[in-house]
Short mmCIF file of C-alpha atoms and ligand atoms in Angstrom, two decimals:
data_model
loop_
_atom_site.label_atom_id
_atom_site.label_comp_id
_atom_site.label_asym_id
_atom_site.label_seq_id
_atom_site.Cartn_x
_atom_site.Cartn_y
_atom_site.Cartn_z
CA UNK A 1 55.50 173.08 84.80
CA UNK A 2 57.29 176.37 85.85
CA UNK A 3 59.18 178.19 83.35
CA UNK A 4 60.52 181.48 83.98
CA UNK A 5 59.36 184.21 81.49
CA UNK A 6 60.41 187.72 82.30
CA UNK A 7 58.43 190.56 80.75
CA UNK A 8 61.64 191.83 79.08
CA UNK A 9 65.06 190.49 78.73
CA UNK A 10 67.38 193.23 77.67
CA UNK A 11 70.29 191.29 78.84
CA UNK A 12 69.45 188.56 76.04
CA UNK A 13 69.48 191.36 73.39
CA UNK A 14 72.72 192.77 74.66
CA UNK A 15 74.48 189.44 74.55
CA UNK A 16 73.41 189.02 70.97
CA UNK A 17 74.93 192.36 69.93
CA UNK A 18 77.58 192.69 72.38
CA UNK A 19 80.55 193.10 70.11
CA UNK A 20 78.99 195.84 68.12
CA UNK A 21 77.74 197.72 71.30
CA UNK A 22 80.98 197.47 73.16
CA UNK A 23 82.84 198.66 70.13
CA UNK A 24 80.34 201.75 69.66
CA UNK A 25 80.76 202.51 73.34
CA UNK A 26 84.67 202.44 73.25
CA UNK A 27 84.58 204.61 70.22
CA UNK A 28 82.40 207.37 72.10
CA UNK A 29 84.97 207.34 74.93
CA UNK A 30 88.03 207.38 72.75
CA UNK A 31 86.64 210.50 70.71
CA UNK A 32 85.25 211.99 74.06
CA UNK A 33 82.09 212.70 72.07
CA UNK A 34 79.90 212.68 75.14
CA UNK A 35 77.09 215.08 74.22
CA UNK A 36 75.62 215.42 70.72
CA UNK A 37 78.69 215.30 68.37
CA UNK A 38 79.37 212.90 65.40
CA UNK A 39 77.55 209.80 66.81
CA UNK A 40 74.38 211.58 67.48
CA UNK A 41 74.44 213.31 64.21
CA UNK A 42 75.12 209.89 62.45
CA UNK A 43 72.31 208.32 64.11
CA UNK A 44 69.85 211.40 63.27
CA UNK A 45 70.80 211.01 59.60
CA UNK A 46 70.13 207.25 59.93
CA UNK A 47 66.95 207.48 61.74
CA UNK A 48 65.55 210.22 59.37
CA UNK A 49 66.00 207.97 56.59
CA UNK A 50 64.48 205.03 58.16
CA UNK A 51 61.34 206.91 59.01
CA UNK A 52 61.26 208.42 55.55
CA UNK A 53 61.48 212.06 56.95
CA UNK A 54 63.84 214.77 55.97
CA UNK A 55 64.93 215.72 59.56
CA UNK A 56 65.58 214.01 62.73
CA UNK A 57 66.52 215.79 65.75
CA UNK A 58 67.67 213.67 68.58
CA UNK A 59 66.86 214.71 72.25
CA UNK A 60 67.14 213.38 75.77
CA UNK A 61 63.83 211.87 76.02
CA UNK A 62 60.51 211.35 74.36
CA UNK A 63 58.88 213.80 76.78
CA UNK A 64 61.18 216.58 75.47
CA UNK A 65 60.51 215.46 72.03
CA UNK A 66 56.83 216.05 72.35
CA UNK A 67 57.31 219.43 74.32
CA UNK A 68 59.58 220.70 71.60
CA UNK A 69 57.29 219.53 68.55
CA UNK A 70 54.35 221.16 70.39
CA UNK A 71 56.36 224.47 70.76
CA UNK A 72 57.39 224.22 67.03
CA UNK A 73 53.60 224.06 66.18
CA UNK A 74 53.16 227.31 68.19
CA UNK A 75 51.23 225.78 71.12
CA UNK A 76 50.99 228.16 74.17
CA UNK A 77 48.59 229.34 76.63
CA UNK A 78 45.03 229.41 75.62
CA UNK A 79 45.54 226.76 72.72
CA UNK A 80 43.83 223.26 73.11
CA UNK A 81 45.78 220.03 72.08
CA UNK A 82 43.56 216.94 71.57
CA UNK A 83 44.90 213.42 72.55
CA UNK A 84 43.87 209.98 73.58
CA UNK A 85 42.62 209.54 77.29
CA UNK A 86 44.39 206.22 77.31
CA UNK A 87 47.94 207.06 77.15
CA UNK A 88 51.04 207.43 79.12
CA UNK A 89 51.01 210.66 81.29
CA UNK A 90 53.88 212.21 79.19
CA UNK A 91 51.74 212.69 76.24
CA UNK A 92 49.42 215.02 78.32
CA UNK A 93 52.12 216.38 80.40
CA UNK A 94 54.05 217.69 77.30
CA UNK A 95 50.91 219.68 76.55
CA UNK A 96 50.99 221.14 80.07
CA UNK A 97 54.35 222.09 79.78
CA UNK A 98 53.51 224.44 76.91
CA UNK A 99 50.77 225.98 78.99
CA UNK A 100 48.22 224.64 76.83
CA UNK A 101 44.91 222.91 77.71
CA UNK A 102 45.04 219.03 77.06
CA UNK A 103 41.66 217.98 75.79
CA UNK A 104 41.33 214.15 76.14
CA UNK A 105 39.19 212.13 73.82
CA UNK A 106 38.07 208.61 74.74
CA UNK A 107 39.61 205.69 72.77
CA UNK A 108 38.04 203.13 70.36
CA UNK A 109 37.30 200.16 72.26
CA UNK A 110 38.82 197.78 69.40
CA UNK A 111 42.01 199.86 68.66
CA UNK A 112 42.78 201.70 71.88
CA UNK A 113 43.63 204.71 69.76
CA UNK A 114 41.54 208.02 70.09
CA UNK A 115 38.03 207.82 68.78
CA UNK A 116 37.55 209.61 65.38
CA UNK A 117 33.89 210.77 66.37
CA UNK A 118 35.29 211.77 69.66
CA UNK A 119 38.15 213.89 68.00
CA UNK A 120 35.43 215.46 65.51
CA UNK A 121 33.28 216.44 68.37
CA UNK A 122 35.82 217.89 70.67
CA UNK A 123 37.50 220.16 67.89
CA UNK A 124 37.08 223.85 68.56
CA UNK A 125 38.36 227.06 67.33
CA UNK A 126 41.08 226.87 70.09
CA UNK A 127 42.39 223.43 68.90
CA UNK A 128 45.78 223.86 67.67
CA UNK A 129 47.07 220.26 67.43
CA UNK A 130 45.95 216.71 67.31
CA UNK A 131 48.22 214.56 68.94
CA UNK A 132 47.32 210.92 68.13
CA UNK A 133 49.19 208.14 69.97
CA UNK A 134 50.26 205.11 68.21
CA UNK A 135 49.75 203.07 71.41
CA UNK A 136 51.26 199.68 72.11
CA UNK A 137 53.01 200.00 68.66
CA UNK A 138 49.83 200.17 66.52
CA UNK A 139 49.43 203.36 64.51
CA UNK A 140 46.39 205.41 64.99
CA UNK A 141 44.30 205.73 61.81
CA UNK A 142 46.30 208.51 60.21
CA UNK A 143 44.53 209.08 56.85
CA UNK A 144 41.32 210.03 58.70
CA UNK A 145 43.07 212.13 61.30
CA UNK A 146 45.03 213.95 58.76
CA UNK A 147 41.93 214.64 56.87
CA UNK A 148 40.00 215.82 59.99
CA UNK A 149 42.92 218.13 60.66
CA UNK A 150 43.01 219.49 57.24
CA UNK A 151 39.37 220.21 57.40
CA UNK A 152 39.84 222.35 60.64
CA UNK A 153 43.43 223.78 59.71
CA UNK A 154 44.91 222.01 62.68
CA UNK A 155 48.52 220.57 62.98
CA UNK A 156 49.05 216.93 63.42
CA UNK A 157 51.90 215.61 65.53
CA UNK A 158 52.27 211.89 66.17
CA UNK A 159 53.27 210.15 69.48
CA UNK A 160 55.18 207.49 68.10
CA UNK A 161 57.11 206.92 71.19
CA UNK A 162 55.79 203.19 71.33
CA UNK A 163 55.79 202.78 67.36
CA UNK A 164 59.41 202.83 65.98
CA UNK A 165 58.94 201.05 62.26
CA UNK A 166 55.10 200.62 62.60
CA UNK A 167 53.42 201.45 59.24
CA UNK A 168 49.94 202.99 58.39
CA UNK A 169 48.91 202.24 54.84
CA UNK A 170 52.55 201.14 54.32
CA UNK A 171 53.91 204.44 55.38
CA UNK A 172 55.97 204.56 58.53
CA UNK A 173 55.20 206.21 61.82
CA UNK A 174 57.33 209.39 61.52
CA UNK A 175 56.14 210.71 58.19
CA UNK A 176 52.16 211.07 58.78
CA UNK A 177 52.30 214.27 60.82
CA UNK A 178 53.89 217.66 60.53
CA UNK A 179 56.31 216.03 63.15
CA UNK A 180 56.52 212.86 65.07
CA UNK A 181 58.07 212.15 68.44
CA UNK A 182 59.97 209.09 69.55
CA UNK A 183 61.12 207.78 72.95
CA UNK A 184 64.12 205.70 73.07
CA UNK A 185 63.64 204.60 76.91
CA UNK A 186 65.44 201.24 77.28
CA UNK A 187 62.50 198.96 77.05
CA UNK A 188 61.24 200.48 73.78
CA UNK A 189 61.60 198.45 70.37
CA UNK A 190 64.35 200.88 69.79
CA UNK A 191 65.81 201.38 73.08
CA UNK A 192 68.89 203.40 74.20
CA UNK A 193 71.15 202.40 77.18
CA UNK A 194 69.51 205.31 79.20
CA UNK A 195 67.20 208.13 77.95
CA UNK A 196 66.81 209.09 74.64
CA UNK A 197 64.16 210.77 72.16
CA UNK A 198 63.75 212.16 68.81
CA UNK A 199 61.62 214.34 66.53
CA UNK A 200 61.13 213.73 62.83
CA UNK A 201 59.82 216.28 60.51
CA UNK A 202 59.98 217.36 56.80
CA UNK A 203 59.72 221.07 57.91
CA UNK A 204 62.99 223.00 57.48
CA UNK A 205 62.00 225.71 59.55
CA UNK A 206 60.86 223.65 62.41
CA UNK A 207 63.89 221.41 62.17
CA UNK A 208 66.15 224.49 62.62
CA UNK A 209 64.30 225.77 65.64
CA UNK A 210 64.11 222.38 67.21
CA UNK A 211 68.01 222.17 67.08
CA UNK A 212 68.31 225.32 68.69
CA UNK A 213 65.57 224.70 71.40
CA UNK A 214 67.32 221.43 72.48
CA UNK A 215 70.62 223.27 72.93
CA UNK A 216 69.69 226.63 75.07
CA UNK A 217 68.68 228.37 71.80
CA UNK A 218 72.01 228.25 70.11
CA UNK A 219 73.28 227.35 66.85
CA UNK A 220 76.75 228.37 67.79
CA UNK A 221 78.33 227.75 71.17
CA UNK A 222 77.50 230.63 73.56
CA UNK A 223 75.47 232.59 71.15
CA UNK A 224 71.87 232.14 72.23
CA UNK A 225 69.18 233.39 69.85
CA UNK A 226 66.20 232.19 72.08
CA UNK A 227 65.57 230.91 75.57
CA UNK A 228 65.97 227.21 75.02
CA UNK A 229 66.31 223.98 77.06
CA UNK A 230 69.01 221.53 77.58
CA UNK A 231 67.43 218.58 75.92
CA UNK A 232 70.56 217.32 74.33
CA UNK A 233 71.13 213.66 73.34
CA UNK A 234 74.22 211.96 74.89
CA UNK A 235 76.84 210.78 72.54
CA UNK A 236 76.73 207.30 73.99
CA UNK A 237 73.06 206.87 73.20
CA UNK A 238 73.65 208.12 69.56
CA UNK A 239 76.33 205.56 69.07
CA UNK A 240 74.23 202.74 70.60
CA UNK A 241 71.06 203.71 68.96
CA UNK A 242 72.97 203.75 65.65
CA UNK A 243 73.89 200.10 66.16
CA UNK A 244 70.54 199.09 67.37
CA UNK A 245 68.68 200.80 64.28
CA UNK A 246 70.45 198.24 62.18
CA UNK A 247 68.73 195.41 63.94
CA UNK A 248 65.17 197.11 64.41
CA UNK A 249 63.30 195.59 61.43
CA UNK A 250 64.53 192.22 62.18
CA UNK A 251 63.41 192.77 65.92
CA UNK A 252 59.97 194.10 64.91
CA UNK A 253 59.60 191.15 62.51
CA UNK A 254 60.15 188.74 65.38
CA UNK A 255 58.04 190.69 67.68
CA UNK A 256 55.15 190.25 65.05
CA UNK A 257 55.96 186.55 64.83
CA UNK A 258 55.42 186.15 68.58
CA UNK A 259 52.13 188.07 68.38
CA UNK A 260 51.06 185.58 65.70
CA UNK A 261 51.89 182.63 67.90
CA UNK A 262 50.07 184.13 70.99
CA UNK A 263 46.95 184.63 68.58
CA UNK A 264 47.14 180.84 67.57
CA UNK A 265 47.54 179.70 70.99
CA UNK A 266 45.03 181.90 72.47
CA UNK A 267 42.54 181.68 69.93
CA UNK A 268 38.89 181.03 71.31
CA UNK A 269 40.07 181.63 74.96
CA UNK A 270 37.81 183.71 77.23
CA UNK A 271 39.96 186.86 76.61
CA UNK A 272 40.20 189.89 74.37
CA UNK A 273 43.28 189.83 72.02
CA UNK A 274 44.80 192.83 70.44
CA UNK A 275 43.21 194.15 67.24
CA UNK A 276 44.49 192.36 64.05
CA UNK A 277 46.37 194.47 61.48
CA UNK A 278 44.44 196.38 58.77
CA UNK A 279 45.83 199.58 57.47
CA UNK A 280 47.65 199.74 60.74
CA UNK A 281 50.56 197.32 61.17
CA UNK A 282 51.78 197.01 64.59
CA UNK A 283 55.19 196.52 65.75
CA UNK A 284 53.76 195.30 69.07
CA UNK A 285 55.70 197.09 71.61
CA UNK A 286 53.28 195.59 73.79
CA UNK A 287 50.96 192.76 73.48
CA UNK A 288 47.87 193.81 75.51
CA UNK A 289 44.83 191.50 76.36
CA UNK A 290 41.74 192.21 78.32
CA UNK A 291 40.60 189.58 81.04
CA UNK A 292 37.55 189.81 83.29
CA UNK A 293 39.50 188.98 86.62
CA UNK A 294 42.86 190.64 86.28
CA UNK A 295 44.03 190.11 89.68
CA UNK A 296 43.58 186.39 89.52
CA UNK A 297 44.93 186.31 86.02
CA UNK A 298 48.09 188.13 87.08
CA UNK A 299 48.56 185.95 90.26
CA UNK A 300 48.11 182.61 88.08
CA UNK A 301 50.83 183.84 85.69
CA UNK A 302 53.11 184.87 88.55
CA UNK A 303 52.84 181.43 90.21
CA UNK A 304 53.67 179.90 86.92
CA UNK A 305 56.97 182.28 86.66
CA UNK A 306 55.37 184.67 84.27
CA UNK A 307 55.83 188.50 84.55
CA UNK A 308 53.26 190.79 83.27
CA UNK A 309 52.51 194.53 83.65
CA UNK A 310 49.63 196.90 83.22
CA UNK A 311 49.79 199.90 80.55
CA UNK A 312 48.23 201.81 82.24
CA UNK A 313 46.38 201.08 85.44
CA UNK A 314 45.23 204.51 86.15
CA UNK A 315 44.05 206.83 83.30
CA UNK A 316 45.44 210.05 83.17
CA UNK A 317 42.19 211.95 84.21
CA UNK A 318 42.01 209.84 87.30
CA UNK A 319 45.71 210.74 88.38
CA UNK A 320 46.44 213.07 91.24
CA UNK A 321 48.47 215.29 88.76
CA UNK A 322 45.46 215.82 86.76
CA UNK A 323 42.73 216.34 89.40
CA UNK A 324 41.25 219.18 87.33
CA UNK A 325 40.15 216.42 84.74
CA UNK A 326 38.74 214.06 87.44
CA UNK A 327 35.23 215.26 86.73
CA UNK A 328 35.48 214.29 83.05
CA UNK A 329 34.23 210.92 81.83
CA UNK A 330 35.77 208.52 79.36
CA UNK A 331 33.68 205.50 79.78
CA UNK A 332 35.79 203.29 77.23
CA UNK A 333 39.23 204.20 78.83
CA UNK A 334 37.65 203.63 82.44
CA UNK A 335 36.25 200.30 81.33
CA UNK A 336 39.64 199.03 79.95
CA UNK A 337 41.66 200.30 82.81
CA UNK A 338 40.80 197.41 85.30
CA UNK A 339 40.76 194.72 82.50
CA UNK A 340 44.10 195.32 80.48
CA UNK A 341 47.25 193.37 81.01
CA UNK A 342 50.41 193.19 78.84
CA UNK A 343 52.04 189.77 78.21
CA UNK A 344 55.73 189.35 77.77
CA UNK A 345 56.71 190.26 74.23
CA UNK A 346 60.31 190.96 72.97
CA UNK A 347 62.46 189.64 70.15
CA UNK A 348 64.21 186.78 72.09
CA UNK A 349 61.13 185.26 73.67
CA UNK A 350 61.16 181.55 72.65
CA UNK A 351 58.42 179.66 71.20
CA UNK A 352 58.33 177.35 74.53
CA UNK A 353 57.96 180.46 76.71
CA UNK A 354 55.07 181.75 74.56
CA UNK A 355 53.46 178.29 74.67
CA UNK A 356 53.93 178.24 78.31
CA UNK A 357 52.43 181.81 78.81
CA UNK A 358 49.41 181.09 76.49
CA UNK A 359 48.70 177.65 78.42
CA UNK A 360 48.68 179.22 81.84
CA UNK A 361 46.63 182.23 80.48
CA UNK A 362 44.19 180.03 79.02
CA UNK A 363 43.85 177.83 81.98
CA UNK A 364 43.21 180.95 84.17
CA UNK A 365 40.60 182.62 82.03
CA UNK A 366 38.60 179.35 81.03
CA UNK A 367 38.26 177.99 84.54
C1 PLP B 401 52.99 206.93 74.54
C2 PLP B 401 54.26 207.46 75.00
N1 PLP B 401 54.48 208.71 75.19
C3 PLP B 401 55.36 209.44 75.70
C4 PLP B 401 56.52 208.83 76.32
C5 PLP B 401 57.66 209.55 77.00
O1 PLP B 401 58.80 209.14 76.59
P1 PLP B 401 60.07 209.18 77.46
O2 PLP B 401 60.02 208.38 78.74
O3 PLP B 401 61.20 209.04 76.81
O4 PLP B 401 60.05 210.58 78.11
C6 PLP B 401 56.36 207.38 76.37
C7 PLP B 401 57.32 206.55 77.13
O5 PLP B 401 57.20 205.91 77.95
C8 PLP B 401 55.34 206.61 75.80
O6 PLP B 401 55.09 205.39 75.84
#
């Protein structure tokens, strides 16, 4: 039996909320509120409240959010910033954008987030920030990371780009670090209709600086107090995100339901499932499994009409862009890279589609 299962279906999501989205876009055009403006400000207020943070500063991408949050922490040349070796390159690039040195730490083989012992061992007098990544939608162990940071007088900034609404010990991503960074790339759990990003923080001074930095260092048009950037969010994205935020909890709940069904249907199969929830509650931005023969697995699924992706096929330290890190070794990350594969997961995925994916996956790995 073949049944088409896309990796993600943004058209299905749009058709569910078309009326609300179309009205929001029309309002932006009607008001000509194209860059920042009242729709972005409204979203900032709502998203800060949603995350349980005092401030939200909307920007153009998650990468810009990371760059500015690191600048707010005072990161510059000569400083070290520790993060997980298994992440999207943007996490590490943001450190480089500040002129600082990225210190990669291998990941825990069960949770895929930075290994705590590794973090402890890699801390030096030059460490300025720990940048944990809530990879695949599952928060890093924030209580232990914050305790380690406090012991060494180091700042914590969350890379929550994949973890909108995820909780650790009942507290949402976005309120654990001194700041947290989000991406609203279209495929994210909360995705814009284009690029988008945000920083949440409780720090008034940081919030004021971040607002200036994203808009050429100005509070008032054409009055530039510092050299900043053009990292402004577009009005259209603010309005769309404002609509979509109202649906986020429902979408995350549905994603978690899909993950449960995958677990049921794949129990006992010859593959490694994502870690179950503990203090960390995942919002399943991705459902990543490990298999022994990934090429065959992906081919078998493709033949059955199922799309899969890999997050990420080449670790950052093996990328040409980070040739200077190529002699470093992160055995867990390197072992995972050829084994991991992401199965389709999104709120509109049907039970039949999940059962089809699970049946084909099981047949492929158990042959
Ligand atoms: C973990 C992580 N960090 C940073 C980013 C960068 O976000 P953006 O693509 O919005 O710049 C992403 C987005 O893909 C991400 O997944």
